[in-house]
mmCIF file of C-alpha atoms and ligand atoms in Angstrom:
data_model
loop_
_atom_site.group_PDB
_atom_site.id
_atom_site.type_symbol
_atom_site.label_atom_id
_atom_site.label_comp_id
_atom_site.label_asym_id
_atom_site.label_seq_id
_atom_site.Cartn_x
_atom_site.Cartn_y
_atom_site.Cartn_z
ATOM 1 C CA MET F 169 2.414 9.257 -65.524
ATOM 2 C CA THR F 170 4.422 11.899 -63.420
ATOM 3 C CA HIS F 171 5.943 11.356 -60.287
ATOM 4 C CA LEU F 172 5.355 14.357 -57.615
ATOM 5 C CA VAL F 173 7.747 14.098 -54.550
ATOM 6 C CA LEU F 174 7.055 16.738 -51.528
ATOM 7 C CA ALA F 175 10.027 18.159 -50.555
ATOM 8 C CA PRO F 176 12.084 17.687 -47.040
ATOM 9 C CA MET F 177 12.453 21.300 -45.489
ATOM 10 C CA GLU F 178 13.375 21.752 -42.137
ATOM 11 C CA GLY F 179 11.803 23.889 -40.060
ATOM 12 C CA LEU F 180 9.075 24.436 -42.664
ATOM 13 C CA VAL F 181 7.679 20.978 -43.723
ATOM 14 C CA ASP F 182 6.536 18.928 -40.959
ATOM 15 C CA TRP F 183 4.283 15.706 -40.520
ATOM 16 C CA ARG F 184 1.383 18.198 -40.154
ATOM 17 C CA VAL F 185 2.292 19.757 -43.675
ATOM 18 C CA ARG F 186 2.729 16.796 -44.932
ATOM 19 C CA GLN F 187 -0.976 15.926 -43.524
ATOM 20 C CA LEU F 188 -2.477 18.903 -45.219
ATOM 21 C CA LEU F 189 -0.355 18.972 -48.636
ATOM 22 C CA SER F 190 -0.874 14.986 -49.262
ATOM 23 C CA ALA F 191 -4.611 15.563 -48.177
ATOM 24 C CA THR F 192 -4.631 17.998 -51.146
ATOM 25 C CA GLY F 193 -3.593 15.439 -53.701
ATOM 26 C CA GLY F 194 -1.213 15.329 -56.511
ATOM 27 C CA PHE F 195 1.735 14.018 -54.177
ATOM 28 C CA ASP F 196 3.068 10.593 -54.658
ATOM 29 C CA LEU F 197 5.850 10.617 -51.813
ATOM 30 C CA CYS F 198 7.230 12.575 -48.996
ATOM 31 C CA VAL F 199 10.607 12.614 -47.217
ATOM 32 C CA THR F 200 11.116 14.105 -43.939
ATOM 33 C CA GLU F 201 12.990 16.705 -42.787
ATOM 34 C CA PHE F 202 16.551 15.418 -41.822
ATOM 35 C CA ILE F 203 17.374 13.962 -38.901
ATOM 36 C CA ARG F 204 21.283 14.816 -37.749
ATOM 37 C CA VAL F 205 23.057 11.661 -37.311
ATOM 38 C CA SER F 206 26.178 12.799 -35.765
ATOM 39 C CA GLN F 207 27.390 10.207 -32.530
ATOM 40 C CA ASN F 208 24.320 8.401 -31.547
ATOM 41 C CA LEU F 209 22.365 5.482 -32.535
ATOM 42 C CA PHE F 210 18.748 7.304 -32.148
ATOM 43 C CA PRO F 211 15.826 5.931 -29.834
ATOM 44 C CA ALA F 212 12.370 5.345 -31.325
ATOM 45 C CA HIS F 213 11.244 8.304 -29.974
ATOM 46 C CA VAL F 214 13.484 10.488 -32.106
ATOM 47 C CA PHE F 215 12.128 8.662 -35.448
ATOM 48 C CA HIS F 216 8.466 8.973 -34.280
ATOM 49 C CA ARG F 217 8.883 12.541 -33.666
ATOM 50 C CA TYR F 218 10.369 13.684 -36.773
ATOM 51 C CA CYS F 219 8.144 10.946 -38.683
ATOM 52 C CA PRO F 220 5.174 9.993 -36.601
ATOM 53 C CA GLU F 221 3.771 8.462 -39.640
ATOM 54 C CA LEU F 222 5.999 5.501 -38.458
ATOM 55 C CA LEU F 223 3.173 4.621 -36.858
ATOM 56 C CA ASN F 224 0.590 4.691 -39.734
ATOM 57 C CA GLY F 225 2.853 2.322 -41.284
ATOM 58 C CA GLY F 226 5.096 4.802 -42.761
ATOM 59 C CA LYS F 227 2.010 6.417 -44.490
ATOM 60 C CA THR F 228 0.317 9.963 -44.093
ATOM 61 C CA LEU F 229 -3.345 9.965 -43.246
ATOM 62 C CA SER F 230 -4.011 10.068 -47.314
ATOM 63 C CA GLY F 231 -1.916 7.166 -47.658
ATOM 64 C CA VAL F 232 1.295 8.765 -49.387
ATOM 65 C CA PRO F 233 4.657 7.011 -48.466
ATOM 66 C CA VAL F 234 7.297 9.103 -46.152
ATOM 67 C CA LEU F 235 10.596 8.270 -46.243
ATOM 68 C CA VAL F 236 12.868 8.961 -43.499
ATOM 69 C CA GLN F 237 15.976 11.167 -44.382
ATOM 70 C CA LEU F 238 18.754 11.147 -42.504
ATOM 71 C CA MET F 239 21.751 13.299 -42.685
ATOM 72 C CA GLY F 240 25.322 12.390 -41.304
ATOM 73 C CA HIS F 241 29.125 11.267 -42.138
ATOM 74 C CA ASP F 242 29.478 8.448 -40.306
ATOM 75 C CA PRO F 243 28.799 5.504 -42.810
ATOM 76 C CA GLU F 244 28.463 2.837 -40.043
ATOM 77 C CA LEU F 245 26.485 4.858 -37.749
ATOM 78 C CA MET F 246 24.191 6.180 -40.595
ATOM 79 C CA GLY F 247 23.640 2.264 -41.240
ATOM 80 C CA GLU F 248 22.688 1.740 -37.860
ATOM 81 C CA ASN F 249 20.563 4.295 -37.558
ATOM 82 C CA ALA F 250 18.933 3.487 -41.136
ATOM 83 C CA VAL F 251 17.997 0.347 -39.646
ATOM 84 C CA VAL F 252 16.420 1.626 -36.814
ATOM 85 C CA ALA F 253 14.101 3.665 -38.719
ATOM 86 C CA VAL F 254 13.070 0.844 -40.897
ATOM 87 C CA GLU F 255 12.677 -1.506 -38.144
ATOM 88 C CA LEU F 256 9.755 0.997 -36.847
ATOM 89 C CA GLY F 257 8.427 0.904 -39.996
ATOM 90 C CA ALA F 258 10.306 3.444 -42.597
ATOM 91 C CA PRO F 259 9.227 2.225 -46.093
ATOM 92 C CA GLY F 260 12.752 3.696 -47.141
ATOM 93 C CA ILE F 261 15.697 6.086 -46.672
ATOM 94 C CA ASP F 262 16.892 9.178 -48.135
ATOM 95 C CA ILE F 263 20.281 10.512 -47.346
ATOM 96 C CA ASN F 264 20.814 14.311 -47.643
ATOM 97 C CA PHE F 265 23.767 15.477 -49.343
ATOM 98 C CA GLY F 266 22.360 18.801 -50.013
ATOM 99 C CA CYS F 267 22.083 20.943 -47.031
ATOM 100 C CA PRO F 268 24.012 23.782 -47.494
ATOM 101 C CA SER F 269 24.251 24.814 -43.858
ATOM 102 C CA LYS F 270 27.362 26.594 -42.527
ATOM 103 C CA THR F 271 26.996 24.213 -39.404
ATOM 104 C CA VAL F 272 26.385 21.057 -40.635
ATOM 105 C CA ASN F 273 29.037 21.361 -43.107
ATOM 106 C CA LYS F 274 31.997 22.495 -40.915
ATOM 107 C CA ARG F 275 31.074 19.278 -39.403
ATOM 108 C CA GLU F 276 31.718 17.408 -42.659
ATOM 109 C CA ALA F 277 28.263 16.253 -43.253
ATOM 110 C CA GLY F 278 25.239 17.763 -45.913
ATOM 111 C CA ALA F 279 26.709 19.538 -48.946
ATOM 112 C CA SER F 280 30.233 19.228 -48.262
ATOM 113 C CA LEU F 281 30.560 15.642 -48.838
ATOM 114 C CA LEU F 282 29.585 16.753 -52.699
ATOM 115 C CA LYS F 283 33.707 17.835 -52.620
ATOM 116 C CA CYS F 284 34.693 14.122 -52.430
ATOM 117 C CA PRO F 285 32.418 11.682 -54.369
ATOM 118 C CA GLU F 286 34.088 8.757 -52.673
ATOM 119 C CA ASN F 287 32.576 9.915 -49.372
ATOM 120 C CA LEU F 288 28.872 9.490 -50.986
ATOM 121 C CA TYR F 289 29.821 6.317 -52.138
ATOM 122 C CA GLU F 290 31.234 5.080 -48.993
ATOM 123 C CA ILE F 291 27.738 5.976 -47.186
ATOM 124 C CA VAL F 292 25.240 5.162 -49.853
ATOM 125 C CA SER F 293 26.842 2.016 -49.727
ATOM 126 C CA ALA F 294 26.487 1.103 -45.969
ATOM 127 C CA VAL F 295 23.428 2.198 -45.674
ATOM 128 C CA ARG F 296 22.638 -0.188 -48.362
ATOM 129 C CA ARG F 297 24.551 -3.039 -46.862
ATOM 130 C CA ALA F 298 22.810 -2.324 -43.575
ATOM 131 C CA VAL F 299 18.900 -2.322 -44.462
ATOM 132 C CA PRO F 300 17.321 -5.274 -45.862
ATOM 133 C CA GLY F 301 17.249 -5.512 -49.911
ATOM 134 C CA HIS F 302 13.558 -4.661 -50.540
ATOM 135 C CA ILE F 303 13.757 -1.085 -48.435
ATOM 136 C CA PRO F 304 14.667 1.582 -51.233
ATOM 137 C CA VAL F 305 17.506 3.681 -50.406
ATOM 138 C CA SER F 306 17.881 6.990 -52.170
ATOM 139 C CA ALA F 307 19.892 10.274 -52.269
ATOM 140 C CA LYS F 308 19.518 13.911 -52.256
ATOM 141 C CA VAL F 309 22.339 15.828 -54.019
ATOM 142 C CA ARG F 310 23.394 19.090 -55.594
ATOM 143 C CA LEU F 311 25.197 19.595 -58.762
ATOM 144 C CA GLY F 312 28.309 20.188 -56.362
ATOM 145 C CA TYR F 313 30.197 22.383 -54.049
ATOM 146 C CA SER F 314 31.401 25.386 -55.111
ATOM 147 C CA ASP F 315 30.887 24.444 -58.983
ATOM 148 C CA LYS F 316 29.289 21.861 -60.994
ATOM 149 C CA GLU F 317 32.666 20.056 -62.240
ATOM 150 C CA MET F 318 31.794 16.852 -60.602
ATOM 151 C CA PHE F 319 28.289 16.835 -60.967
ATOM 152 C CA LEU F 320 28.552 13.316 -63.121
ATOM 153 C CA ASP F 321 30.868 11.675 -60.401
ATOM 154 C CA ILE F 322 28.430 12.685 -57.885
ATOM 155 C CA ALA F 323 25.811 10.547 -59.510
ATOM 156 C CA ARG F 324 27.879 8.032 -60.563
ATOM 157 C CA ALA F 325 29.065 7.622 -56.951
ATOM 158 C CA VAL F 326 25.521 7.495 -55.425
ATOM 159 C CA GLU F 327 24.627 4.917 -58.203
ATOM 160 C CA ALA F 328 27.602 2.621 -57.454
ATOM 161 C CA GLY F 329 26.940 2.727 -53.852
ATOM 162 C CA GLY F 330 23.808 0.975 -54.593
ATOM 163 C CA ALA F 331 20.727 3.269 -54.020
ATOM 164 C CA GLN F 332 17.847 2.886 -56.048
ATOM 165 C CA HIS F 333 16.718 6.521 -56.733
ATOM 166 C CA LEU F 334 18.369 9.771 -57.054
ATOM 167 C CA THR F 335 17.343 13.047 -56.325
ATOM 168 C CA VAL F 336 18.996 16.066 -58.069
ATOM 169 C CA HIS F 337 18.630 19.693 -56.593
ATOM 170 C CA ALA F 338 19.869 21.232 -59.582
ATOM 171 C CA ARG F 339 22.392 24.186 -58.093
ATOM 172 C CA THR F 340 25.767 23.974 -56.097
ATOM 173 C CA LYS F 341 25.855 24.415 -52.438
ATOM 174 C CA MET F 342 27.361 27.789 -52.879
ATOM 175 C CA GLU F 343 24.508 28.687 -54.967
ATOM 176 C CA GLY F 344 22.168 28.143 -52.289
ATOM 177 C CA TYR F 345 18.496 28.951 -53.215
ATOM 178 C CA LYS F 346 19.171 31.711 -56.063
ATOM 179 C CA PRO F 347 17.466 31.326 -59.272
ATOM 180 C CA PRO F 348 17.693 29.791 -61.555
ATOM 181 C CA ALA F 349 17.813 25.853 -61.052
ATOM 182 C CA HIS F 350 20.342 24.531 -63.788
ATOM 183 C CA TRP F 351 17.553 21.867 -65.267
ATOM 184 C CA GLU F 352 20.069 21.330 -67.884
ATOM 185 C CA TYR F 353 22.208 19.422 -65.690
ATOM 186 C CA LEU F 354 19.371 17.278 -65.201
ATOM 187 C CA ALA F 355 19.044 15.797 -68.445
ATOM 188 C CA ARG F 356 22.871 15.023 -68.188
ATOM 189 C CA ILE F 357 22.958 12.935 -64.974
ATOM 190 C CA ARG F 358 19.985 11.368 -66.404
ATOM 191 C CA GLU F 359 21.786 9.893 -69.426
ATOM 192 C CA ALA F 360 24.586 9.162 -67.363
ATOM 193 C CA ILE F 361 22.666 6.681 -64.549
ATOM 194 C CA SER F 362 20.553 3.895 -65.051
ATOM 195 C CA ILE F 363 18.969 4.388 -61.680
ATOM 196 C CA GLY F 364 15.471 7.006 -61.199
ATOM 197 C CA MET F 365 16.077 9.934 -60.630
ATOM 198 C CA THR F 366 14.000 13.358 -59.520
ATOM 199 C CA GLY F 367 14.492 16.751 -60.662
ATOM 200 C CA ASN F 368 14.545 19.721 -58.300
ATOM 201 C CA GLY F 369 14.661 23.120 -58.205
ATOM 202 C CA GLU F 370 12.530 26.200 -58.540
ATOM 203 C CA ILE F 371 8.662 24.692 -59.692
ATOM 204 C CA TRP F 372 6.806 27.254 -59.018
ATOM 205 C CA ASP F 373 3.475 26.831 -61.020
ATOM 206 C CA VAL F 374 2.710 24.618 -64.153
ATOM 207 C CA ALA F 375 4.328 26.924 -66.477
ATOM 208 C CA ASP F 376 7.883 25.721 -64.289
ATOM 209 C CA TYR F 377 6.938 22.432 -63.960
ATOM 210 C CA GLN F 378 6.433 22.332 -68.217
ATOM 211 C CA LYS F 379 9.578 23.711 -68.891
ATOM 212 C CA CYS F 380 11.751 21.561 -66.214
ATOM 213 C CA ARG F 381 10.266 18.408 -67.627
ATOM 214 C CA ASP F 382 11.112 19.445 -70.972
ATOM 215 C CA ILE F 383 14.472 20.593 -70.565
ATOM 216 C CA SER F 384 15.086 17.965 -67.911
ATOM 217 C CA GLY F 385 13.483 14.600 -69.437
ATOM 218 C CA CYS F 386 12.350 13.813 -66.173
ATOM 219 C CA ASP F 387 9.524 12.003 -65.041
ATOM 220 C CA SER F 388 9.666 12.493 -61.295
ATOM 221 C CA PHE F 389 10.187 15.736 -59.704
ATOM 222 C CA MET F 390 10.057 17.304 -56.199
ATOM 223 C CA ILE F 391 8.616 20.623 -55.122
ATOM 224 C CA GLY F 392 9.701 22.166 -52.083
ATOM 225 C CA ARG F 393 8.765 25.989 -51.479
ATOM 226 C CA GLY F 394 6.273 26.247 -54.746
ATOM 227 C CA ALA F 395 3.966 23.506 -52.759
ATOM 228 C CA ILE F 396 4.192 25.627 -49.957
ATOM 229 C CA ALA F 397 3.033 28.982 -51.572
ATOM 230 C CA ALA F 398 0.366 27.126 -53.601
ATOM 231 C CA PRO F 399 -0.659 23.881 -51.956
ATOM 232 C CA ASP F 400 -2.954 22.751 -55.024
ATOM 233 C CA LEU F 401 0.357 22.925 -57.111
ATOM 234 C CA ALA F 402 0.970 19.113 -57.235
ATOM 235 C CA ASN F 403 -2.935 18.555 -58.259
ATOM 236 C CA ARG F 404 -2.716 21.146 -60.847
ATOM 237 C CA ILE F 405 0.312 19.600 -62.555
ATOM 238 C CA LYS F 406 -1.578 16.087 -62.574
ATOM 239 C CA ALA F 407 -4.625 17.627 -63.729
ATOM 240 C CA PHE F 408 -2.225 19.219 -66.475
ATOM 241 C CA GLU F 409 -0.505 15.819 -67.100
ATOM 242 C CA GLY F 410 -3.668 14.267 -67.658
ATOM 243 C CA GLY F 411 -4.826 16.913 -69.803
ATOM 244 C CA SER F 412 -7.378 18.983 -68.409
ATOM 245 C CA HIS F 413 -6.981 22.468 -66.615
ATOM 246 C CA LEU F 414 -7.739 22.684 -63.029
ATOM 247 C CA PRO F 415 -8.029 26.627 -61.893
ATOM 248 C CA LYS F 416 -5.957 27.420 -58.797
ATOM 249 C CA GLU F 417 -7.562 26.965 -55.695
ATOM 250 C CA SER F 418 -9.793 30.001 -53.842
ATOM 251 C CA TRP F 419 -8.400 32.546 -51.152
ATOM 252 C CA ALA F 420 -10.429 30.925 -48.874
ATOM 253 C CA ASP F 421 -9.365 27.425 -49.363
ATOM 254 C CA VAL F 422 -6.007 29.080 -48.781
ATOM 255 C CA LEU F 423 -6.718 30.081 -45.339
ATOM 256 C CA SER F 424 -8.896 27.084 -44.267
ATOM 257 C CA MET F 425 -5.867 25.474 -44.787
ATOM 258 C CA LEU F 426 -3.718 27.336 -42.521
ATOM 259 C CA LEU F 427 -6.572 27.625 -40.107
ATOM 260 C CA ALA F 428 -6.605 23.458 -40.659
ATOM 261 C CA TYR F 429 -2.574 23.655 -39.524
ATOM 262 C CA CYS F 430 -3.625 25.988 -36.347
ATOM 263 C CA ASP F 431 -5.987 22.974 -35.667
ATOM 264 C CA LEU F 432 -2.858 20.675 -35.820
ATOM 265 C CA MET F 433 -0.543 22.327 -34.275
ATOM 266 C CA ALA F 434 -2.898 22.931 -30.890
ATOM 267 C CA SER F 435 -3.821 19.599 -30.818
ATOM 268 C CA ASP F 436 -0.261 18.488 -30.029
ATOM 269 C CA GLY F 437 0.779 21.023 -27.566
ATOM 270 C CA ALA F 438 2.767 23.594 -29.843
ATOM 271 C CA SER F 439 3.286 26.988 -28.537
ATOM 272 C CA GLU F 440 1.303 30.105 -29.039
ATOM 273 C CA ASN F 441 4.757 31.608 -30.801
ATOM 274 C CA HIS F 442 5.457 28.160 -32.347
ATOM 275 C CA GLN F 443 2.234 28.300 -34.272
ATOM 276 C CA ALA F 444 2.032 32.140 -34.925
ATOM 277 C CA GLY F 445 5.640 31.937 -36.475
ATOM 278 C CA ARG F 446 4.886 28.915 -38.749
ATOM 279 C CA ILE F 447 1.509 30.698 -39.769
ATOM 280 C CA LYS F 448 3.479 33.776 -40.638
ATOM 281 C CA GLN F 449 6.354 31.493 -42.813
ATOM 282 C CA TRP F 450 3.878 29.758 -44.422
ATOM 283 C CA MET F 451 1.864 33.170 -45.827
ATOM 284 C CA ALA F 452 5.332 34.381 -46.326
ATOM 285 C CA LEU F 453 6.077 31.678 -48.996
ATOM 286 C CA ILE F 454 2.110 31.990 -50.009
ATOM 287 C CA ARG F 455 2.229 35.568 -51.184
ATOM 288 C CA LYS F 456 4.821 34.229 -54.058
ATOM 289 C CA SER F 457 1.335 32.607 -55.659
ATOM 290 C CA HIS F 458 -1.762 34.565 -54.589
ATOM 291 C CA THR F 459 -2.014 38.075 -55.186
ATOM 292 C CA GLN F 460 -3.861 38.491 -51.589
ATOM 293 C CA GLY F 461 -1.002 36.920 -49.925
ATOM 294 C CA GLU F 462 1.191 40.456 -49.680
ATOM 295 C CA ALA F 463 -1.718 42.350 -47.766
ATOM 296 C CA CYS F 464 -2.521 39.744 -45.386
ATOM 297 C CA PHE F 465 1.479 38.814 -44.802
ATOM 298 C CA ASP F 466 1.301 42.513 -43.860
ATOM 299 C CA GLU F 467 -1.312 42.617 -41.695
ATOM 300 C CA ILE F 468 -0.648 39.260 -39.602
ATOM 301 C CA LYS F 469 3.168 39.829 -39.172
ATOM 302 C CA ARG F 470 2.903 41.716 -36.387
ATOM 303 C CA ILE F 471 0.134 39.940 -34.598
ATOM 304 C CA ARG F 472 1.753 37.789 -31.769
ATOM 305 C CA ALA F 473 -1.369 36.587 -30.230
ATOM 306 C CA ILE F 474 -2.618 33.001 -32.048
ATOM 307 C CA ASP F 475 -6.229 33.640 -31.118
ATOM 308 C CA GLU F 476 -5.974 37.459 -32.927
ATOM 309 C CA LEU F 477 -4.050 35.724 -36.205
ATOM 310 C CA ARG F 478 -6.826 33.273 -36.251
ATOM 311 C CA ALA F 479 -9.418 35.509 -36.065
ATOM 312 C CA LYS F 480 -7.647 37.807 -38.658
ATOM 313 C CA LEU F 481 -7.778 34.510 -40.790
ATOM 314 C CA ARG F 482 -11.513 33.688 -40.193
ATOM 315 C CA HIS F 483 -12.601 36.968 -41.330
ATOM 316 C CA ASP F 484 -11.047 37.222 -44.663
ATOM 317 C CA MET F 485 -12.270 33.943 -45.127
ATOM 318 C CA ALA F 486 -15.853 35.320 -44.804
ATOM 319 C CA LEU F 487 -15.265 38.230 -47.073
ATOM 320 C CA PRO F 488 -16.646 37.888 -50.645
ATOM 321 C CA GLU F 489 -13.561 36.568 -52.793
ATOM 322 C CA ASN F 490 -13.355 40.045 -54.781
ATOM 323 C CA GLN F 491 -13.208 41.915 -51.276
ATOM 324 C CA ARG F 492 -10.113 40.552 -49.430
ATOM 325 C CA THR F 493 -7.450 41.851 -47.474
ATOM 326 C CA SER F 494 -5.749 43.505 -50.015
ATOM 327 C CA ASP F 495 -8.437 45.284 -51.628
ATOM 328 C CA LEU F 496 -9.611 46.602 -47.857
ATOM 329 C CA ILE F 497 -6.163 48.143 -47.277
ATOM 330 C CA ALA F 498 -6.182 49.528 -50.945
ATOM 331 C CA ALA F 499 -9.181 51.397 -49.819
ATOM 332 C CA GLU F 500 -8.035 52.997 -46.586
HETATM 333 C C1 FMN C 249 13.942 26.110 -45.304
HETATM 334 C C2 FMN C 249 14.051 24.714 -46.083
HETATM 335 C C3 FMN C 249 14.742 23.822 -45.345
HETATM 336 C C4 FMN C 249 14.841 22.584 -45.986
HETATM 337 N N1 FMN C 249 15.317 21.674 -45.510
HETATM 338 C C5 FMN C 249 15.732 20.420 -46.369
HETATM 339 C C6 FMN C 249 15.921 19.148 -45.544
HETATM 340 O O1 FMN C 249 15.905 19.269 -44.333
HETATM 341 N N2 FMN C 249 16.419 17.921 -46.300
HETATM 342 C C7 FMN C 249 16.812 18.405 -47.676
HETATM 343 O O2 FMN C 249 17.216 17.165 -48.206
HETATM 344 N N3 FMN C 249 16.557 19.180 -48.295
HETATM 345 C C8 FMN C 249 16.015 20.738 -47.632
HETATM 346 N N4 FMN C 249 15.630 21.606 -48.332
HETATM 347 C C9 FMN C 249 16.136 21.516 -49.805
HETATM 348 C C10 FMN C 249 14.765 21.322 -50.486
HETATM 349 O O3 FMN C 249 14.136 19.937 -50.106
HETATM 350 C C11 FMN C 249 15.035 21.748 -52.137
HETATM 351 O O4 FMN C 249 15.492 20.638 -52.560
HETATM 352 C C12 FMN C 249 15.173 23.088 -52.191
HETATM 353 O O5 FMN C 249 14.159 23.982 -51.260
HETATM 354 C C13 FMN C 249 14.464 23.514 -53.667
HETATM 355 O O6 FMN C 249 13.618 23.085 -54.122
HETATM 356 P P1 FMN C 249 12.504 24.489 -54.058
HETATM 357 O O7 FMN C 249 12.964 25.002 -55.582
HETATM 358 O O8 FMN C 249 11.091 23.375 -54.848
HETATM 359 O O9 FMN C 249 12.044 24.610 -53.075
HETATM 360 C C14 FMN C 249 15.384 22.995 -47.449
HETATM 361 C C15 FMN C 249 15.120 23.857 -47.849
HETATM 362 C C16 FMN C 249 14.603 25.267 -47.243
HETATM 363 C C17 FMN C 249 13.816 26.373 -48.255
#
């Protein structure tokens, strides 16, 4: 049975998005945005801010477990913070070794640690030692920093450190997010390690999923931008695996999810600017998957007031399916 994980995405996938996408269905696991561990032992409220699901047994409202992701370079401090997260109810700890951000990498965290697999081993084993044995520890890596020469050493270091699971974003740090993702490397890693493995990178639709599955031989996949572009993608992949075809969700369903996102943001006091920014950011990805998205994004990108933005989404929802924004703009 295919296992699908909603990717951690800092500044994009917060608890509200996890709530909406896990309620849509198809995902078996979520991971929080990274919590940057540099010199402090964080108090509970920091973990609750990143992962309010801790107050719900470590699960989204739909019952999907949420791993807490930590990113840092100091093995002991990473272990100590992992203990706090577990005491607060985290069902597992994920360690980020893939972040390409310049600021983070200057401070020897995220993807820069890939340059020396020994670092990975030290951090994973410190976290593994610190948290109780029944709590899974996993790590998320890329294929390397500037080249892929050490991709197997990286995977083996994570396994030797005692992680139960490895997620591989099939690109180097230097490749950033530029297509393609090198799914063929996933197969080689899978054969070299005996812990569970999740493949990640460039799954935008069911056809990509099928190709990635066939090339990598994985049975677990993490989906990031593709799941934001098409919130029902995980459902359609699961249906495909079950031998059926699920039609793509309607444009009205997409807009309704964006309005629900506005409601969730408003309910916990997000500023109007923040709300409008997040809706535009989401729509920028949606246009990759829904033809109506391009015209809608063009219209909303200039709107500042959240009420106006909501009204625009509501207006589009009420139009007949064959007369959405794109048609109106084309007619102007
Ligand atoms: C805006 C953004 C933020 C991200 N933040 C994180 C993060 O906090 N932790 C992490 O491990 N990966 C992070 N990633 C990487 C994604 O989890 C994922 O590995 C990457 O987007 C490739 O998958 P995709 O092609 O399905 O999007 C981020 C990616 C993006 C685009």
